[in-house]
Amino acid sequence: MDTDTSVTELVGQAVAAHREGGEQSYQRFLATVGPLRERDFEEAAEAIRARSGDPQERAAITELLGRLPLAGDKQSCATATDCLRRLLDGEKDECVLQDAVYALAWICDASSLEPLLDLLDYPSDAVREAVATSLASAMAGEEEERGIAALITLSADRSAEVRDWACFALGTLLDCDGDAIREALAARLDDPCDDTRCEAVLGLARRGDERGLQPLRRALDGDSVLTLRVDSADETDDPGAARLRRRIAERWPRRDPARQALHEALRPGRSHTGSPAT
């Protein structure tokens, strides 16, 4: 891309490409990110702030704001977060709100947590779902009490999708432990949403909680075994879990394409993505 292209022109090219839609146009949008990162971030932020027209344009600038800051650069992260927070104030378009939430997650800095917490009670299920999917990233690897409390709240949300993502974040994405987390997961063991129940089982099993094994035993009485239940059985060293793993393997349909994945999951010494908290 021409190094003589001004920041304002680069932002304009990004917005135009994003607006067009389609894979090729999106690649052109992404191609503007590198050159913009090489320019003064404050100048880029100012040019982005000047573009706040229709919802499509606002969706484009929210993604730019999420992608431009470099990981660990506190100043650019704080500036981008401030821009997104201003954009969120008074925003009514749900798609733009969702894009802004995901942009805050991409920033992956503790400064982006506060704007997400402000949307915890937002009326739209889709916006709250975006918050549930983004909180773990916004916590930037830190066991932020407010973020954990927000996920616990969302784990009891009226929307099944929100509960599912919140339980996934609490149970699998985060390694922190505690009574409040375990009780929140245990409260979802009878959730009407199957995915949410499975995330709760996995989260409890990872933490060595006996309540994660009970649903596994009940699951064996059904006609199918979900992958998350297999993962749950493999996340604990409880002697009973070994028997459960064998019984699950016996019941898995021989011609099922997931059978090989199951055997791999049950292989001794298999490494895990997370380990039970101590």
C-alpha positions as YAML, in Angstrom:
chain: A
units: angstrom
residues:
- id: 1
  name: MET
  ca: [0.00, 0.00, 0.00]
- id: 2
  name: ASP
  ca: [1.30, 3.46, -0.92]
- id: 3
  name: THR
  ca: [3.25, 4.95, 1.99]
- id: 4
  name: ASP
  ca: [2.14, 8.41, 0.84]
- id: 5
  name: THR
  ca: [-1.49, 7.57, 1.56]
- id: 6
  name: SER
  ca: [-2.71, 9.73, 4.42]
- id: 7
  name: VAL
  ca: [-4.25, 8.35, 7.59]
- id: 8
  name: THR
  ca: [-7.61, 9.83, 6.63]
- id: 9
  name: GLU
  ca: [-7.44, 8.14, 3.23]
- id: 10
  name: LEU
  ca: [-6.50, 4.79, 4.79]
- id: 11
  name: VAL
  ca: [-9.44, 4.98, 7.15]
- id: 12
  name: GLY
  ca: [-11.69, 5.88, 4.23]
- id: 13
  name: GLN
  ca: [-10.42, 2.87, 2.26]
- id: 14
  name: ALA
  ca: [-11.03, 0.62, 5.26]
- id: 15
  name: VAL
  ca: [-14.60, 1.85, 5.71]
- id: 16
  name: ALA
  ca: [-15.37, 1.50, 1.99]
- id: 17
  name: ALA
  ca: [-14.03, -2.05, 1.85]
- id: 18
  name: HIS
  ca: [-15.88, -3.08, 5.00]
- id: 19
  name: ARG
  ca: [-19.11, -1.63, 3.63]
- id: 20
  name: GLU
  ca: [-18.87, -3.61, 0.38]
- id: 21
  name: GLY
  ca: [-18.99, -6.97, 2.16]
- id: 22
  name: GLY
  ca: [-17.66, -10.25, 0.78]
- id: 23
  name: GLU
  ca: [-14.35, -12.02, 1.40]
- id: 24
  name: GLN
  ca: [-12.22, -10.05, -1.06]
- id: 25
  name: SER
  ca: [-13.49, -6.74, 0.25]
- id: 26
  name: TYR
  ca: [-12.86, -7.86, 3.81]
- id: 27
  name: GLN
  ca: [-9.28, -8.77, 2.92]
- id: 28
  name: ARG
  ca: [-8.85, -5.24, 1.54]
- id: 29
  name: PHE
  ca: [-10.21, -3.94, 4.83]
- id: 30
  name: LEU
  ca: [-7.68, -6.01, 6.78]
- id: 31
  name: ALA
  ca: [-4.90, -4.81, 4.48]
- id: 32
  name: THR
  ca: [-5.34, -1.29, 5.86]
- id: 33
  name: VAL
  ca: [-4.65, -2.37, 9.46]
- id: 34
  name: GLY
  ca: [-0.88, -2.81, 9.07]
- id: 35
  name: PRO
  ca: [-0.24, 0.58, 7.44]
- id: 36
  name: LEU
  ca: [-2.46, 2.31, 10.00]
- id: 37
  name: ARG
  ca: [-0.49, 0.69, 12.83]
- id: 38
  name: GLU
  ca: [2.65, 2.28, 11.41]
- id: 39
  name: ARG
  ca: [1.15, 5.75, 11.74]
- id: 40
  name: ASP
  ca: [0.62, 7.81, 14.86]
- id: 41
  name: PHE
  ca: [-2.14, 6.07, 16.79]
- id: 42
  name: GLU
  ca: [-3.71, 9.26, 18.09]
- id: 43
  name: GLU
  ca: [-3.95, 10.60, 14.54]
- id: 44
  name: ALA
  ca: [-5.53, 7.34, 13.39]
- id: 45
  name: ALA
  ca: [-7.98, 7.42, 16.29]
- id: 46
  name: GLU
  ca: [-8.94, 10.99, 15.44]
- id: 47
  name: ALA
  ca: [-9.57, 10.05, 11.80]
- id: 48
  name: ILE
  ca: [-11.67, 7.10, 12.93]
- id: 49
  name: ARG
  ca: [-13.69, 9.22, 15.34]
- id: 50
  name: ALA
  ca: [-14.54, 11.56, 12.47]
- id: 51
  name: ARG
  ca: [-16.28, 8.68, 10.68]
- id: 52
  name: SER
  ca: [-19.51, 8.05, 12.57]
- id: 53
  name: GLY
  ca: [-22.22, 8.09, 9.94]
- id: 54
  name: ASP
  ca: [-24.65, 5.26, 9.22]
- id: 55
  name: PRO
  ca: [-24.59, 1.90, 11.07]
- id: 56
  name: GLN
  ca: [-22.45, 0.23, 8.38]
- id: 57
  name: GLU
  ca: [-19.80, 2.90, 8.77]
- id: 58
  name: ARG
  ca: [-19.93, 2.67, 12.56]
- id: 59
  name: ALA
  ca: [-19.55, -1.11, 12.32]
- id: 60
  name: ALA
  ca: [-16.41, -0.63, 10.23]
- id: 61
  name: ILE
  ca: [-14.79, 1.84, 12.61]
- id: 62
  name: THR
  ca: [-15.55, -0.33, 15.64]
- id: 63
  name: GLU
  ca: [-13.67, -3.22, 14.06]
- id: 64
  name: LEU
  ca: [-10.78, -0.92, 13.16]
- id: 65
  name: LEU
  ca: [-10.60, 0.28, 16.75]
- id: 66
  name: GLY
  ca: [-10.50, -3.30, 17.97]
- id: 67
  name: ARG
  ca: [-7.77, -4.41, 15.56]
- id: 68
  name: LEU
  ca: [-5.37, -1.46, 15.62]
- id: 69
  name: PRO
  ca: [-3.98, -1.53, 19.19]
- id: 70
  name: LEU
  ca: [-0.93, -3.72, 19.67]
- id: 71
  name: ALA
  ca: [-1.06, -6.21, 22.53]
- id: 72
  name: GLY
  ca: [0.61, -4.78, 25.60]
- id: 73
  name: ASP
  ca: [0.57, -1.19, 24.33]
- id: 74
  name: LYS
  ca: [-1.34, 0.38, 27.20]
- id: 75
  name: GLN
  ca: [-1.67, 3.80, 25.59]
- id: 76
  name: SER
  ca: [-3.17, 2.61, 22.30]
- id: 77
  name: CYS
  ca: [-5.43, 0.15, 24.15]
- id: 78
  name: ALA
  ca: [-6.70, 2.90, 26.44]
- id: 79
  name: THR
  ca: [-7.27, 5.28, 23.51]
- id: 80
  name: ALA
  ca: [-9.15, 2.66, 21.49]
- id: 81
  name: THR
  ca: [-11.24, 1.69, 24.51]
- id: 82
  name: ASP
  ca: [-12.13, 5.33, 25.11]
- id: 83
  name: CYS
  ca: [-13.18, 5.73, 21.47]
- id: 84
  name: LEU
  ca: [-15.35, 2.63, 21.67]
- id: 85
  name: ARG
  ca: [-16.91, 3.75, 24.92]
- id: 86
  name: ARG
  ca: [-17.87, 7.08, 23.35]
- id: 87
  name: LEU
  ca: [-19.33, 5.25, 20.38]
- id: 88
  name: LEU
  ca: [-21.34, 3.00, 22.70]
- id: 89
  name: ASP
  ca: [-22.91, 5.98, 24.44]
- id: 90
  name: GLY
  ca: [-26.31, 6.40, 22.88]
- id: 91
  name: GLU
  ca: [-25.79, 3.70, 20.23]
- id: 92
  name: LYS
  ca: [-29.11, 2.04, 19.37]
- id: 93
  name: ASP
  ca: [-28.17, -0.29, 16.52]
- id: 94
  name: GLU
  ca: [-27.78, -3.80, 17.96]
- id: 95
  name: CYS
  ca: [-25.35, -4.96, 15.26]
- id: 96
  name: VAL
  ca: [-23.04, -2.02, 15.93]
- id: 97
  name: LEU
  ca: [-23.27, -2.68, 19.67]
- id: 98
  name: GLN
  ca: [-22.28, -6.30, 19.12]
- id: 99
  name: ASP
  ca: [-19.37, -5.26, 16.89]
- id: 100
  name: ALA
  ca: [-18.21, -2.80, 19.55]
- id: 101
  name: VAL
  ca: [-18.33, -5.50, 22.22]
- id: 102
  name: TYR
  ca: [-16.25, -7.87, 20.09]
- id: 103
  name: ALA
  ca: [-13.81, -5.04, 19.37]
- id: 104
  name: LEU
  ca: [-13.35, -4.52, 23.10]
- id: 105
  name: ALA
  ca: [-12.55, -8.23, 23.43]
- id: 106
  name: TRP
  ca: [-9.94, -8.02, 20.65]
- id: 107
  name: ILE
  ca: [-8.17, -5.24, 22.53]
- id: 108
  name: CYS
  ca: [-7.60, -7.85, 25.25]
- id: 109
  name: ASP
  ca: [-6.72, -5.30, 27.90]
- id: 110
  name: ALA
  ca: [-8.14, -4.69, 31.36]
- id: 111
  name: SER
  ca: [-9.17, -1.19, 30.24]
- id: 112
  name: SER
  ca: [-11.84, -2.75, 28.02]
- id: 113
  name: LEU
  ca: [-13.63, -4.50, 30.90]
- id: 114
  name: GLU
  ca: [-15.60, -1.53, 32.23]
- id: 115
  name: PRO
  ca: [-17.56, -0.81, 29.02]
- id: 116
  name: LEU
  ca: [-18.60, -4.47, 28.87]
- id: 117
  name: LEU
  ca: [-19.88, -4.37, 32.43]
- id: 118
  name: ASP
  ca: [-22.02, -1.37, 31.49]
- id: 119
  name: LEU
  ca: [-23.91, -3.64, 29.05]
- id: 120
  name: LEU
  ca: [-24.54, -6.46, 31.50]
- id: 121
  name: ASP
  ca: [-28.26, -5.69, 31.76]
- id: 122
  name: TYR
  ca: [-28.80, -4.58, 28.15]
- id: 123
  name: PRO
  ca: [-32.30, -5.58, 26.93]
- id: 124
  name: SER
  ca: [-31.09, -7.34, 23.76]
- id: 125
  name: ASP
  ca: [-30.23, -11.02, 24.18]
- id: 126
  name: ALA
  ca: [-27.78, -10.76, 21.27]
- id: 127
  name: VAL
  ca: [-25.84, -7.93, 22.93]
- id: 128
  name: ARG
  ca: [-25.67, -9.76, 26.27]
- id: 129
  name: GLU
  ca: [-24.48, -12.86, 24.41]
- id: 130
  name: ALA
  ca: [-21.68, -10.81, 22.86]
- id: 131
  name: VAL
  ca: [-20.75, -9.61, 26.35]
- id: 132
  name: ALA
  ca: [-20.69, -13.19, 27.65]
- id: 133
  name: THR
  ca: [-18.38, -14.28, 24.83]
- id: 134
  name: SER
  ca: [-16.05, -11.32, 25.36]
- id: 135
  name: LEU
  ca: [-15.60, -10.98, 29.11]
- id: 136
  name: ALA
  ca: [-12.88, -13.62, 29.46]
- id: 137
  name: SER
  ca: [-10.75, -11.92, 26.78]
- id: 138
  name: ALA
  ca: [-11.32, -8.49, 28.28]
- id: 139
  name: MET
  ca: [-10.02, -9.75, 31.61]
- id: 140
  name: ALA
  ca: [-6.67, -10.18, 29.82]
- id: 141
  name: GLY
  ca: [-5.65, -13.30, 31.73]
- id: 142
  name: GLU
  ca: [-6.24, -11.72, 35.13]
- id: 143
  name: GLU
  ca: [-8.70, -13.07, 37.69]
- id: 144
  name: GLU
  ca: [-10.71, -9.87, 37.74]
- id: 145
  name: GLU
  ca: [-13.40, -10.16, 40.42]
- id: 146
  name: ARG
  ca: [-15.86, -7.90, 38.60]
- id: 147
  name: GLY
  ca: [-15.53, -9.90, 35.40]
- id: 148
  name: ILE
  ca: [-16.04, -13.18, 37.23]
- id: 149
  name: ALA
  ca: [-19.06, -11.76, 39.05]
- id: 150
  name: ALA
  ca: [-20.49, -10.61, 35.72]
- id: 151
  name: LEU
  ca: [-20.08, -14.08, 34.22]
- id: 152
  name: ILE
  ca: [-21.76, -15.61, 37.25]
- id: 153
  name: THR
  ca: [-24.69, -13.24, 36.73]
- id: 154
  name: LEU
  ca: [-24.88, -14.09, 33.02]
- id: 155
  name: SER
  ca: [-24.75, -17.81, 33.76]
- id: 156
  name: ALA
  ca: [-28.32, -17.42, 35.08]
- id: 157
  name: ASP
  ca: [-29.50, -15.23, 32.18]
- id: 158
  name: ARG
  ca: [-32.92, -15.75, 30.60]
- id: 159
  name: SER
  ca: [-31.26, -16.51, 27.24]
- id: 160
  name: ALA
  ca: [-29.92, -20.04, 26.74]
- id: 161
  name: GLU
  ca: [-27.12, -18.78, 24.47]
- id: 162
  name: VAL
  ca: [-25.98, -16.28, 27.08]
- id: 163
  name: ARG
  ca: [-25.99, -18.94, 29.81]
- id: 164
  name: ASP
  ca: [-24.06, -21.31, 27.56]
- id: 165
  name: TRP
  ca: [-21.28, -18.81, 26.79]
- id: 166
  name: ALA
  ca: [-21.07, -17.65, 30.40]
- id: 167
  name: CYS
  ca: [-20.72, -21.23, 31.65]
- id: 168
  name: PHE
  ca: [-18.11, -21.94, 28.96]
- id: 169
  name: ALA
  ca: [-16.09, -18.92, 30.10]
- id: 170
  name: LEU
  ca: [-16.41, -19.77, 33.79]
- id: 171
  name: GLY
  ca: [-15.86, -23.48, 33.41]
- id: 172
  name: THR
  ca: [-13.26, -23.76, 30.65]
- id: 173
  name: LEU
  ca: [-11.71, -20.44, 29.61]
- id: 174
  name: LEU
  ca: [-10.88, -19.39, 33.16]
- id: 175
  name: ASP
  ca: [-8.77, -21.47, 35.53]
- id: 176
  name: CYS
  ca: [-9.81, -19.60, 38.66]
- id: 177
  name: ASP
  ca: [-11.76, -21.48, 41.30]
- id: 178
  name: GLY
  ca: [-13.95, -20.69, 44.29]
- id: 179
  name: ASP
  ca: [-17.25, -21.47, 45.94]
- id: 180
  name: ALA
  ca: [-19.15, -18.82, 43.96]
- id: 181
  name: ILE
  ca: [-17.91, -20.21, 40.63]
- id: 182
  name: ARG
  ca: [-18.69, -23.79, 41.58]
- id: 183
  name: GLU
  ca: [-22.15, -22.92, 42.86]
- id: 184
  name: ALA
  ca: [-22.93, -20.99, 39.68]
- id: 185
  name: LEU
  ca: [-21.91, -24.00, 37.58]
- id: 186
  name: ALA
  ca: [-23.77, -26.43, 39.83]
- id: 187
  name: ALA
  ca: [-26.92, -24.33, 39.46]
- id: 188
  name: ARG
  ca: [-26.83, -25.07, 35.72]
- id: 189
  name: LEU
  ca: [-26.65, -28.86, 36.02]
- id: 190
  name: ASP
  ca: [-30.41, -29.01, 35.50]
- id: 191
  name: ASP
  ca: [-30.48, -26.26, 32.86]
- id: 192
  name: PRO
  ca: [-33.02, -26.84, 30.06]
- id: 193
  name: CYS
  ca: [-30.27, -26.09, 27.52]
- id: 194
  name: ASP
  ca: [-28.17, -29.22, 26.87]
- id: 195
  name: ASP
  ca: [-25.02, -27.27, 25.91]
- id: 196
  name: THR
  ca: [-25.22, -25.21, 29.09]
- id: 197
  name: ARG
  ca: [-25.56, -28.34, 31.22]
- id: 198
  name: CYS
  ca: [-22.53, -29.87, 29.52]
- id: 199
  name: GLU
  ca: [-20.43, -26.75, 30.07]
- id: 200
  name: ALA
  ca: [-21.40, -26.84, 33.74]
- id: 201
  name: VAL
  ca: [-20.42, -30.51, 34.00]
- id: 202
  name: LEU
  ca: [-17.05, -29.85, 32.34]
- id: 203
  name: GLY
  ca: [-16.34, -26.84, 34.53]
- id: 204
  name: LEU
  ca: [-17.05, -28.77, 37.72]
- id: 205
  name: ALA
  ca: [-15.08, -31.82, 36.56]
- id: 206
  name: ARG
  ca: [-12.04, -29.64, 35.79]
- id: 207
  name: ARG
  ca: [-12.15, -28.44, 39.38]
- id: 208
  name: GLY
  ca: [-12.43, -31.94, 40.81]
- id: 209
  name: ASP
  ca: [-15.98, -31.32, 42.03]
- id: 210
  name: GLU
  ca: [-17.98, -34.51, 42.60]
- id: 211
  name: ARG
  ca: [-21.09, -32.80, 41.24]
- id: 212
  name: GLY
  ca: [-19.52, -32.94, 37.80]
- id: 213
  name: LEU
  ca: [-19.55, -36.75, 37.85]
- id: 214
  name: GLN
  ca: [-23.19, -37.25, 38.80]
- id: 215
  name: PRO
  ca: [-24.61, -36.01, 35.45]
- id: 216
  name: LEU
  ca: [-22.10, -38.22, 33.60]
- id: 217
  name: ARG
  ca: [-23.55, -41.27, 35.28]
- id: 218
  name: ARG
  ca: [-27.06, -40.18, 34.36]
- id: 219
  name: ALA
  ca: [-25.97, -39.49, 30.78]
- id: 220
  name: LEU
  ca: [-25.07, -43.15, 30.33]
- id: 221
  name: ASP
  ca: [-28.75, -44.02, 30.68]
- id: 222
  name: GLY
  ca: [-29.56, -42.01, 27.55]
- id: 223
  name: ASP
  ca: [-29.17, -42.87, 23.86]
- id: 224
  name: SER
  ca: [-26.29, -40.55, 23.10]
- id: 225
  name: VAL
  ca: [-23.15, -39.22, 24.68]
- id: 226
  name: LEU
  ca: [-22.12, -35.66, 23.94]
- id: 227
  name: THR
  ca: [-18.50, -34.72, 23.33]
- id: 228
  name: LEU
  ca: [-18.55, -32.35, 26.30]
- id: 229
  name: ARG
  ca: [-19.51, -35.23, 28.56]
- id: 230
  name: VAL
  ca: [-16.53, -37.19, 27.25]
- id: 231
  name: ASP
  ca: [-14.30, -34.19, 27.89]
- id: 232
  name: SER
  ca: [-15.72, -33.94, 31.39]
- id: 233
  name: ALA
  ca: [-14.92, -37.56, 32.14]
- id: 234
  name: ASP
  ca: [-11.37, -36.98, 30.95]
- id: 235
  name: GLU
  ca: [-10.86, -33.85, 33.08]
- id: 236
  name: THR
  ca: [-10.74, -35.61, 36.43]
- id: 237
  name: ASP
  ca: [-8.55, -38.26, 38.05]
- id: 238
  name: ASP
  ca: [-11.42, -39.61, 40.14]
- id: 239
  name: PRO
  ca: [-11.33, -43.46, 40.02]
- id: 240
  name: GLY
  ca: [-15.02, -43.49, 39.14]
- id: 241
  name: ALA
  ca: [-14.28, -41.38, 36.09]
- id: 242
  name: ALA
  ca: [-12.04, -44.10, 34.65]
- id: 243
  name: ARG
  ca: [-14.95, -46.52, 34.74]
- id: 244
  name: LEU
  ca: [-17.19, -43.88, 33.20]
- id: 245
  name: ARG
  ca: [-14.69, -43.35, 30.39]
- id: 246
  name: ARG
  ca: [-14.65, -47.06, 29.61]
- id: 247
  name: ARG
  ca: [-18.43, -47.27, 29.63]
- id: 248
  name: ILE
  ca: [-18.73, -44.21, 27.40]
- id: 249
  name: ALA
  ca: [-16.24, -45.75, 24.96]
- id: 250
  name: GLU
  ca: [-18.23, -48.99, 24.90]
- id: 251
  name: ARG
  ca: [-21.45, -47.15, 24.09]
- id: 252
  name: TRP
  ca: [-20.03, -44.89, 21.38]
- id: 253
  name: PRO
  ca: [-21.30, -46.12, 17.97]
- id: 254
  name: ARG
  ca: [-18.49, -47.98, 16.19]
- id: 255
  name: ARG
  ca: [-19.17, -46.30, 12.85]
- id: 256
  name: ASP
  ca: [-19.51, -42.85, 14.31]
- id: 257
  name: PRO
  ca: [-16.81, -40.60, 12.77]
- id: 258
  name: ALA
  ca: [-16.17, -39.13, 16.22]
- id: 259
  name: ARG
  ca: [-15.12, -42.52, 17.64]
- id: 260
  name: GLN
  ca: [-11.44, -41.98, 16.80]
- id: 261
  name: ALA
  ca: [-11.58, -38.58, 18.45]
- id: 262
  name: LEU
  ca: [-13.07, -40.25, 21.51]
- id: 263
  name: HIS
  ca: [-10.24, -42.78, 21.70]
- id: 264
  name: GLU
  ca: [-7.75, -39.92, 21.41]
- id: 265
  name: ALA
  ca: [-9.52, -38.04, 24.18]
- id: 266
  name: LEU
  ca: [-9.32, -41.07, 26.47]
- id: 267
  name: ARG
  ca: [-5.70, -41.87, 25.68]
- id: 268
  name: PRO
  ca: [-3.60, -42.05, 28.88]
- id: 269
  name: GLY
  ca: [-1.37, -39.05, 29.33]
- id: 270
  name: ARG
  ca: [-3.45, -36.86, 27.06]
- id: 271
  name: SER
  ca: [-2.66, -33.21, 27.69]
- id: 272
  name: HIS
  ca: [-5.50, -30.90, 28.68]
- id: 273
  name: THR
  ca: [-6.23, -27.34, 27.74]
- id: 274
  name: GLY
  ca: [-6.78, -26.56, 31.39]
- id: 275
  name: SER
  ca: [-6.17, -28.17, 34.75]
- id: 276
  name: PRO
  ca: [-8.25, -28.26, 37.90]
- id: 277
  name: ALA
  ca: [-7.57, -25.33, 40.18]
- id: 278
  name: THR
  ca: [-6.00, -26.10, 43.52]
...
